[in-house]
Every structure is written in C-alpha cells, then in structure tokens.
Amino acid sequence: MSLDHRLTPEHEELRRTVEEFAHDVVAPKIGDFYERHEFPYEIVREMGRMGLFGLPFPEEYGGMGGDYLALGLALEELARVDSSVAITLEAGVSLGAMPIFRFGTQEQKQQWLPKLCAGESLGAFGLTEPECGSDAGGTRTTARLDEATGEWVINGTKCFITNSGTDITGLVTVTAVTGHKPDGKPLISSIIVPSGTPGFTVAAPYSKVGWNASDTRELSFSDVRVPAANLLGEEGRGYAQFLRILDEGRIAISALATGLAQGCVDESVSYAKTRRAFGRPIGANQAIQFKIADMEMRAHTARIAWRDAASRLVHGEPFKKEAALAKLYSSEIAVTNAREATQIHGGYGFMNEYPVARMWRDSKILEIGEGTSEVQRMLIARELGLTD
C-alpha cells in the first residue's frame, strides 16, 4: 500500500480546528484543573459540541462520519497541549463507544451511541482487574444468567478504569466469565452496565502521578443485575472483541503519545529562544540544538508510524503489527522527549507551572496503558512468526 500520509483538505481543516481549540481554550485553563485534580467538564462539553466524540462514527448514530485517522489527528493536537483532555477523548471514543459500535445490536447502538457521540455521556471500558492486567484472559469477574428473571448477575472488581466515575458517565462495558469451555478455559463475555445500577460501586478517584485532570477509578460489582439484552455481541466472544478494540486503541494512544512528544518540542523551542544564559539564548548552543533536533526526529517518525497504522485500518487492511509498532515506538519516545524537555528547561522544568513538567508526569503511563511495551514487543514478534 502507499505510504503517502498527506492529509486531505477535510482532515487538514479538522487538524487546524482542534489545534486552535487546544491552544485557545485548553491551554489557558487546563493547568488549574490539573493542579486541583479536577475533571474539566466545561472543556469536555465544548469538545462534545465540536463533534470530537463522534468523529469516527456514522451520522445515523449522531457521529461525524469520519474515520480513525480523524480521531488520531484530534488526539495528537490535544495532547500537544494536555494529555488529560486527550485521554478523556481517547477512552470515551475508542474504549467507551467503539465496542458498542463494533459489536452491539442495532437497539444497543440506537440507545447509547447518540449521547456518546455528542459527548453528553461518557462510556468506559472495564477490562483490567487488580490481579489481572496484561493477562486479560485471567479475568475473575463473573456473570451468571438468572433464567428466572432474564438478568445477568455480575460480581467482581475492575481497576484503573478511565471515565468511569464522572457526572456524565453513562455506562461501563465489563468483561466477565460467563461459563467454561469443555477444556476448562473460561468463556469471557462483554456486558453493558449502566451507571447507577444497584450494586455497582464507583470508588473515589485514584491519586495519580499524571493525567490528573482525567477520571480514573476502581469499580466493584456486587450482585449487579442487568437485562440479558445488555450482552454485547455473542456470549463467550468478549475476549476476542476486546483484543480487536485494543488493537485499534493502540493507534489512538500512539497518536496521543506523538502529540505529547511534539508538545515537548514546541515548548523546548520556545524556551530555548527566550531563555538567556552567558549572554545569549540557550538555543544558540549546539548541545541544545541537537537535543531538540533529535526530539523533532522522534516525533516526526512516530507520526508516520501511527498514520500508517490508521491508514491500514481505514482501508480494511491488516494493521495489528503496525498498531503495536506505532504504540511501542511513540510511547517510548514520548518518555524520552519529556525527559529531554525537562532537562532543557533546567530548574523551571521541575516547576508545575511549566507545561513540560505536566508532560513529564503524563508520559510514563503511555508505556503501560492499553498494552505495556513488553506486550507490544511480544505481539510484534508473534506477527513476525516467532512463536514458542
């Protein structure tokens, strides 16, 4: 396939629109939300009015009729300024709404997607458990079908769930063991649990290193009852469904990581031009120039990687390896760029009033969430035919 990733006029217009929004609306306000560990409802509402939560979904469900490339462009531009806002969009779209769009019935799509696409409601993705992270097949949450009432009865715990406890969270799609195969392996299914369902408890927000203006919680389910019709897709196909969702989500995370890496370049260039030492701007020193040149090289390469994976997805081509490559590379160079940007800023880089301090704190989770760097290397090796 062609690797020409020049943007169409429509994609470029979207990119510019989100770039302006990020600099004019997000940048002046987000630092205060971040320091207060407060979810930025007003910013999220504006993102909803812009149609960002509906970017990759058809118009019939309230979406914008765009594609995954459009979502990635929006995420990159947001993350150049702030990752908390970007991850709220990423999780709301690729983890909250996308499972319903990919695997839901027509009734489920009509019920949930319009509000999710409008940003009036947020969806969450309940996969990770306290003793089950990278080993998603080790799910311990259970769901049994009560034949007498026609309801699923869910028990278990989920952790590190983004968008799960906001005032506008509408649902969490959870994976749960609903039976066992003849060989004893668990049948994992996906079930939609609306917020406020009795027995569904949302814990207080975590105290996190970064992403402090986003919502992340632990969830518990104690005899939670939801209608049998809340099963998402086929029973026993939940694990396979979420593997597909995670493959797509890695492209989105890669776009977000690229944005953070580019934001580090932006801030470092600006600082290097204005900060003076020994009678001249520090950007006149070759050591600083080379640092920033390497940072730009990394961000540029990461951008090519995620756009390549997104293009393959949009064109219906295999993209699993390319998504893993993009996620692995972009997340690791985001950490590197954040470290270098902090070094360039010197003591000011350690002060929270400077965006690079926020970027440094936000970068590390990118090597962990939606598949650790180790998992990405495992997936890449497997796609290359290296199996045990």
XYZ file of C-alpha atoms in Angstrom:
388
model
C 0.000 0.000 0.000
C 1.020 3.615 -0.440
C 2.700 5.337 2.463
C 1.544 8.770 1.318
C 0.154 10.300 4.513
C -0.533 13.772 3.238
C -3.839 14.923 4.659
C -6.972 15.554 2.647
C -8.369 19.105 2.853
C -11.054 17.815 5.239
C -8.538 16.177 7.545
C -6.296 19.243 7.495
C -9.235 21.505 8.338
C -10.073 19.265 11.304
C -6.466 19.265 12.458
C -6.269 23.053 12.348
C -9.592 23.426 14.149
C -8.505 21.185 17.019
C -5.081 22.856 17.111
C -6.745 26.238 17.601
C -9.110 24.842 20.227
C -6.221 23.255 22.131
C -4.216 26.480 22.222
C -7.069 28.955 22.705
C -9.352 27.009 25.056
C -7.465 24.120 26.660
C -4.015 25.611 27.244
C -5.095 28.655 29.305
C -7.293 26.631 31.670
C -6.049 23.077 31.997
C -3.165 23.770 34.385
C -5.556 24.835 37.132
C -7.761 21.770 36.625
C -4.647 19.585 36.702
C -3.335 21.018 39.956
C -6.765 20.671 41.584
C -7.111 17.098 40.277
C -10.433 18.220 38.821
C -12.245 16.886 35.756
C -12.640 19.714 33.160
C -16.361 19.406 32.428
C -16.618 22.703 30.554
C -13.795 21.743 28.192
C -15.292 18.289 27.609
C -18.697 19.827 26.856
C -17.098 22.078 24.252
C -15.342 19.065 22.724
C -18.746 17.410 22.500
C -20.251 20.415 20.761
C -17.377 20.307 18.269
C -18.281 16.703 17.456
C -14.955 15.246 18.577
C -16.534 12.333 20.457
C -18.410 11.356 17.301
C -15.529 11.657 14.841
C -15.224 8.031 13.633
C -18.919 7.106 13.806
C -21.640 7.249 11.129
C -24.054 10.157 11.074
C -27.011 7.820 11.640
C -25.818 7.391 15.239
C -25.040 11.058 15.777
C -21.444 10.801 14.618
C -19.442 12.964 12.248
C -18.968 10.301 9.576
C -15.187 10.459 9.839
C -12.599 7.754 10.389
C -9.849 6.627 12.751
C -7.339 8.947 11.094
C -9.581 11.889 12.010
C -9.693 10.710 15.630
C -5.910 10.372 15.712
C -5.422 13.880 14.364
C -7.655 15.314 17.073
C -5.865 13.332 19.790
C -2.427 14.417 18.620
C -3.338 18.093 18.612
C -4.960 17.921 22.040
C -2.018 16.041 23.539
C 0.423 18.657 22.245
C -1.140 20.832 24.945
C -2.526 18.396 27.534
C -2.846 14.631 27.867
C -5.671 14.558 30.438
C -8.069 16.071 27.925
C -6.707 13.841 25.166
C -7.099 10.608 27.159
C -10.666 11.576 28.085
C -11.458 11.742 24.372
C -9.455 8.628 23.516
C -11.066 6.478 26.192
C -14.524 7.881 25.514
C -14.321 7.025 21.823
C -12.061 4.019 21.278
C -12.820 2.245 24.571
C -16.249 3.577 25.556
C -18.261 3.919 22.359
C -16.331 1.788 19.852
C -17.201 -1.609 21.433
C -20.896 -0.786 21.093
C -20.433 0.360 17.504
C -18.344 -2.677 16.530
C -20.280 -5.401 18.337
C -23.606 -4.009 19.553
C -27.070 -4.761 18.272
C -28.981 -2.125 16.368
C -31.011 -1.471 19.504
C -27.886 -1.016 21.632
C -26.383 1.369 19.080
C -29.536 3.453 18.908
C -29.816 3.529 22.693
C -26.250 4.501 23.586
C -24.306 5.953 20.668
C -26.122 9.291 20.088
C -25.313 10.601 23.576
C -21.797 9.142 23.483
C -21.124 10.767 20.098
C -22.413 14.108 21.391
C -20.173 13.989 24.457
C -23.279 14.256 26.624
C -22.431 10.864 28.090
C -19.126 9.028 28.530
C -18.567 5.316 28.207
C -15.863 3.312 29.973
C -14.055 0.047 29.314
C -13.935 -2.380 32.245
C -11.173 -4.868 31.469
C -8.283 -4.565 33.933
C -8.570 -6.171 37.372
C -6.383 -5.941 40.497
C -4.772 -9.325 39.754
C -5.304 -9.296 36.003
C -3.605 -6.638 33.891
C -1.639 -7.781 30.859
C -3.097 -11.269 31.380
C -6.624 -10.236 30.386
C -7.535 -13.881 29.918
C -7.243 -14.301 33.689
C -10.455 -12.359 34.319
C -12.059 -13.195 37.673
C -15.188 -11.059 37.436
C -18.148 -13.379 36.861
C -21.614 -13.056 35.396
C -24.315 -15.713 35.559
C -27.612 -15.612 33.731
C -30.596 -15.822 36.090
C -33.064 -17.702 33.913
C -35.976 -16.836 36.204
C -35.564 -13.070 35.754
C -33.697 -12.894 32.444
C -30.867 -10.911 34.029
C -27.101 -11.151 34.237
C -25.831 -11.165 37.829
C -22.316 -9.690 37.949
C -19.732 -9.920 40.734
C -16.138 -8.721 40.723
C -13.761 -5.777 40.666
C -12.159 -3.672 37.945
C -9.327 -1.169 38.387
C -7.676 1.741 36.582
C -10.842 2.462 34.586
C -10.843 5.816 32.752
C -14.040 7.920 32.543
C -15.843 5.550 34.898
C -16.894 7.944 37.662
C -17.661 11.331 36.132
C -21.027 13.041 36.496
C -21.701 12.270 32.833
C -20.538 8.640 32.751
C -23.390 6.638 31.254
C -22.085 3.084 31.102
C -19.210 0.716 31.633
C -18.773 -2.299 29.386
C -17.242 -5.041 31.529
C -15.664 -8.352 30.706
C -16.786 -11.252 32.850
C -16.534 -15.028 32.921
C -19.940 -16.412 31.923
C -19.046 -20.097 31.722
C -16.309 -22.521 30.756
C -15.282 -24.398 27.624
C -15.024 -28.222 27.590
C -11.285 -27.887 28.241
C -11.970 -25.819 31.342
C -10.882 -22.481 29.893
C -13.165 -19.553 30.751
C -15.778 -18.130 28.423
C -15.380 -14.367 28.682
C -18.275 -12.156 27.629
C -18.865 -8.410 27.448
C -21.827 -6.863 29.244
C -23.056 -3.269 29.322
C -23.620 -1.958 32.852
C -25.372 1.438 33.068
C -24.124 3.873 35.692
C -26.225 3.896 38.841
C -27.215 0.238 38.624
C -27.738 -1.120 42.191
C -24.669 -2.959 43.450
C -22.370 -1.118 41.033
C -19.990 0.938 43.193
C -17.522 3.513 41.913
C -14.601 4.237 44.229
C -13.019 7.622 44.876
C -10.569 8.843 42.223
C -7.050 7.474 42.375
C -4.190 9.700 43.461
C -2.102 9.521 40.287
C 1.335 10.598 39.151
C -0.120 12.140 35.995
C -3.275 12.588 33.925
C -4.571 14.462 36.952
C -7.411 16.205 35.118
C -8.830 12.893 33.900
C -11.072 10.460 35.772
C -9.702 7.045 36.827
C -11.411 4.763 39.350
C -11.759 1.288 40.788
C -15.146 -0.358 40.239
C -16.857 -3.102 42.197
C -19.864 -5.227 41.305
C -21.888 -6.957 43.989
C -24.812 -8.962 42.597
C -25.287 -6.295 39.935
C -28.286 -7.159 37.784
C -28.707 -6.012 34.196
C -31.030 -7.326 31.452
C -29.880 -10.266 29.351
C -30.143 -7.911 26.367
C -27.127 -5.985 27.728
C -24.828 -8.739 26.471
C -22.537 -7.144 23.879
C -22.125 -9.425 20.883
C -22.020 -13.192 21.304
C -21.581 -14.884 24.655
C -18.015 -16.094 25.055
C -16.642 -13.661 22.466
C -15.790 -10.862 24.887
C -12.069 -11.595 24.991
C -11.766 -11.607 21.198
C -13.850 -8.437 20.970
C -11.647 -6.513 23.311
C -8.460 -7.732 21.652
C -9.775 -6.056 18.500
C -10.709 -2.915 20.430
C -7.234 -2.780 21.984
C -5.586 -3.183 18.577
C -7.472 -0.118 17.360
C -6.939 1.743 20.619
C -3.186 1.397 20.279
C -3.329 3.589 17.194
C -5.182 6.226 19.198
C -2.709 6.018 22.090
C 0.134 6.297 19.590
C -1.382 9.488 18.187
C -1.727 10.834 21.735
C 1.885 9.918 22.560
C 3.050 11.594 19.354
C 1.212 14.726 20.390
C 2.912 14.761 23.774
C 6.294 14.245 22.108
C 5.613 17.124 19.701
C 4.394 19.302 22.548
C 7.761 18.783 24.223
C 9.420 20.038 21.042
C 7.119 23.065 20.889
C 7.813 24.052 24.474
C 11.543 23.448 24.182
C 11.911 25.539 21.016
C 10.016 28.404 22.622
C 12.041 28.223 25.820
C 15.375 27.891 24.009
C 14.687 31.057 22.043
C 13.840 33.182 25.075
C 15.960 31.775 27.915
C 19.326 33.509 28.003
C 22.492 32.263 29.673
C 26.036 33.580 29.365
C 24.820 36.478 27.269
C 22.857 34.638 24.577
C 19.766 32.432 24.072
C 20.427 28.842 25.114
C 19.115 27.789 21.691
C 22.326 29.172 20.204
C 24.224 26.335 21.884
C 24.735 23.287 19.693
C 24.102 20.929 22.599
C 20.566 22.320 22.942
C 20.059 22.421 19.180
C 20.975 18.758 18.851
C 18.695 17.740 21.708
C 15.742 19.485 20.100
C 16.603 18.187 16.626
C 16.551 14.623 17.978
C 13.247 15.297 19.718
C 11.731 16.541 16.451
C 13.078 13.485 14.619
C 11.400 11.168 17.106
C 8.047 12.953 16.970
C 8.096 13.019 13.162
C 8.850 9.288 12.952
C 6.138 8.463 15.484
C 3.651 10.471 13.423
C 4.453 8.444 10.321
C 4.021 5.224 12.307
C 0.573 5.958 13.728
C -0.741 7.404 10.475
C 0.430 4.294 8.636
C -1.426 2.050 11.090
C -4.525 4.258 10.897
C -4.474 4.199 7.094
C -4.323 0.411 7.102
C -7.271 0.252 9.490
C -9.315 2.718 7.423
C -8.640 0.758 4.220
C -9.578 -2.579 5.778
C -6.038 -3.945 5.654
C -4.223 -5.905 8.384
C -2.903 -3.440 10.954
C -2.206 -5.391 14.156
C 1.588 -5.349 13.813
C 1.674 -1.737 12.636
C -0.505 -0.652 15.574
C 1.820 -2.399 18.018
C 4.891 -0.869 16.337
C 3.364 2.608 16.487
C 2.259 2.277 20.100
C 5.607 0.886 21.240
C 7.734 3.483 19.474
C 5.614 6.549 20.149
C 5.121 5.802 23.842
C 8.812 5.260 24.451
C 9.908 8.375 22.554
C 7.264 10.397 24.410
C 9.011 9.484 27.660
C 12.385 10.350 26.136
C 11.194 13.698 24.767
C 9.571 14.603 28.078
C 12.793 13.871 29.923
C 14.847 15.909 27.454
C 12.398 18.819 27.515
C 12.602 18.902 31.296
C 16.401 18.923 31.086
C 16.369 21.800 28.595
C 14.149 23.815 30.943
C 16.511 23.204 33.850
C 15.051 24.085 37.239
C 11.955 25.541 35.601
C 11.226 22.135 34.106
C 10.693 20.869 37.640
C 8.064 23.531 38.332
C 4.448 22.583 37.696
C 3.662 25.982 36.206
C 5.564 24.901 33.083
C 3.759 22.509 30.698
C 6.814 20.264 30.335
C 6.527 19.283 33.997
C 2.988 18.102 33.280
C 4.180 16.290 30.146
C 6.924 14.549 32.101
C 4.421 13.286 34.647
C 1.956 12.227 31.942
C 4.382 10.385 29.685
C 5.219 7.248 31.681
C 1.713 5.775 31.649
C 1.896 5.650 27.837
C 4.366 2.756 28.139
C 1.867 0.905 30.338
C -1.750 1.609 29.370
C -3.525 -0.299 26.569
C -0.710 -2.821 26.445
C 2.717 -2.444 28.041
C 5.858 -2.053 25.960
C 6.652 -5.669 26.768
C 3.278 -6.795 25.396
C 3.846 -4.774 22.209
C 7.187 -6.479 21.651
C 5.532 -9.837 22.189
C 2.820 -9.001 19.635
C 5.344 -7.785 17.068
C 7.462 -10.914 17.476
C 4.360 -13.083 17.114
C 3.324 -11.265 13.937
C 6.803 -11.969 12.574
C 6.219 -15.680 13.121
C 8.336 -16.034 16.223
C 6.235 -18.286 18.466
C 7.115 -20.514 21.383
